[in-house]
Amino acid sequence: MLAEKEMSKQLLREKLEISAGTMTKLNKGEEVSLATLLRICEFFDCNIGDICDAVKKDELK
């Protein structure tokens, strides 16, 4: 999505007022709040499945 919009991660973080810690979690594929994911979806006018996948916890290791 960022590439399509020609937007940097830093600009997304600033526009959505996402904390640096949350952005780090997103970059590492770690858990973030549903509220954060929904704000990203609203910004990009997309569905949650367009920006993330559900994985089993044992698949994260």
Short mmCIF file of C-alpha atoms in Angstrom, two decimals:
data_model
loop_
_atom_site.label_atom_id
_atom_site.label_comp_id
_atom_site.label_asym_id
_atom_site.label_seq_id
_atom_site.Cartn_x
_atom_site.Cartn_y
_atom_site.Cartn_z
CA MET A 1 0.00 0.00 0.00
CA LEU A 2 2.81 2.39 0.83
CA ALA A 3 4.48 1.78 -2.52
CA GLU A 4 1.22 2.35 -4.39
CA LYS A 5 0.75 5.68 -2.60
CA GLU A 6 4.47 6.51 -2.96
CA MET A 7 4.57 7.14 0.78
CA SER A 8 7.30 6.43 3.30
CA LYS A 9 6.69 4.60 6.55
CA GLN A 10 7.71 7.75 8.39
CA LEU A 11 5.08 9.84 6.58
CA LEU A 12 2.40 7.25 7.33
CA ARG A 13 3.41 7.29 11.00
CA GLU A 14 3.16 11.07 11.10
CA LYS A 15 -0.16 11.28 9.25
CA LEU A 16 -1.83 8.67 11.46
CA GLU A 17 0.00 9.75 14.62
CA ILE A 18 1.26 6.22 15.21
CA SER A 19 3.88 5.95 17.93
CA ALA A 20 7.42 4.95 17.02
CA GLY A 21 7.01 1.78 19.11
CA THR A 22 3.87 0.75 17.25
CA MET A 23 5.55 1.42 13.92
CA THR A 24 8.46 -0.77 14.99
CA LYS A 25 6.01 -3.56 15.84
CA LEU A 26 4.36 -3.21 12.43
CA ASN A 27 7.74 -3.39 10.71
CA LYS A 28 8.64 -6.55 12.65
CA GLY A 29 5.27 -8.22 12.08
CA GLU A 30 4.46 -8.13 15.78
CA GLU A 31 1.02 -7.70 17.34
CA VAL A 32 -0.56 -4.23 17.29
CA SER A 33 -3.99 -3.10 18.36
CA LEU A 34 -7.03 -3.58 16.19
CA ALA A 35 -7.69 0.15 16.52
CA THR A 36 -4.34 0.89 14.86
CA LEU A 37 -5.05 -1.55 12.03
CA LEU A 38 -8.49 -0.02 11.48
CA ARG A 39 -6.99 3.49 11.32
CA ILE A 40 -4.59 2.27 8.63
CA CYS A 41 -7.48 0.67 6.72
CA GLU A 42 -9.49 3.86 6.91
CA PHE A 43 -6.52 5.88 5.67
CA PHE A 44 -5.94 3.58 2.69
CA ASP A 45 -9.67 2.93 2.15
CA CYS A 46 -9.13 -0.83 2.25
CA ASN A 47 -10.19 -3.93 4.16
CA ILE A 48 -8.20 -5.35 7.04
CA GLY A 49 -7.32 -8.43 4.96
CA ASP A 50 -5.52 -6.14 2.53
CA ILE A 51 -2.96 -5.13 5.17
CA CYS A 52 -2.57 -8.17 7.43
CA ASP A 53 -2.95 -11.92 7.78
CA ALA A 54 -4.01 -13.98 10.77
CA VAL A 55 -1.40 -16.56 11.81
CA LYS A 56 -1.30 -19.14 14.56
CA LYS A 57 0.98 -18.23 17.47
CA ASP A 58 3.15 -21.32 16.92
CA GLU A 59 3.77 -20.12 13.34
CA LEU A 60 5.33 -16.90 14.67
CA LYS A 61 8.37 -18.68 16.09
#
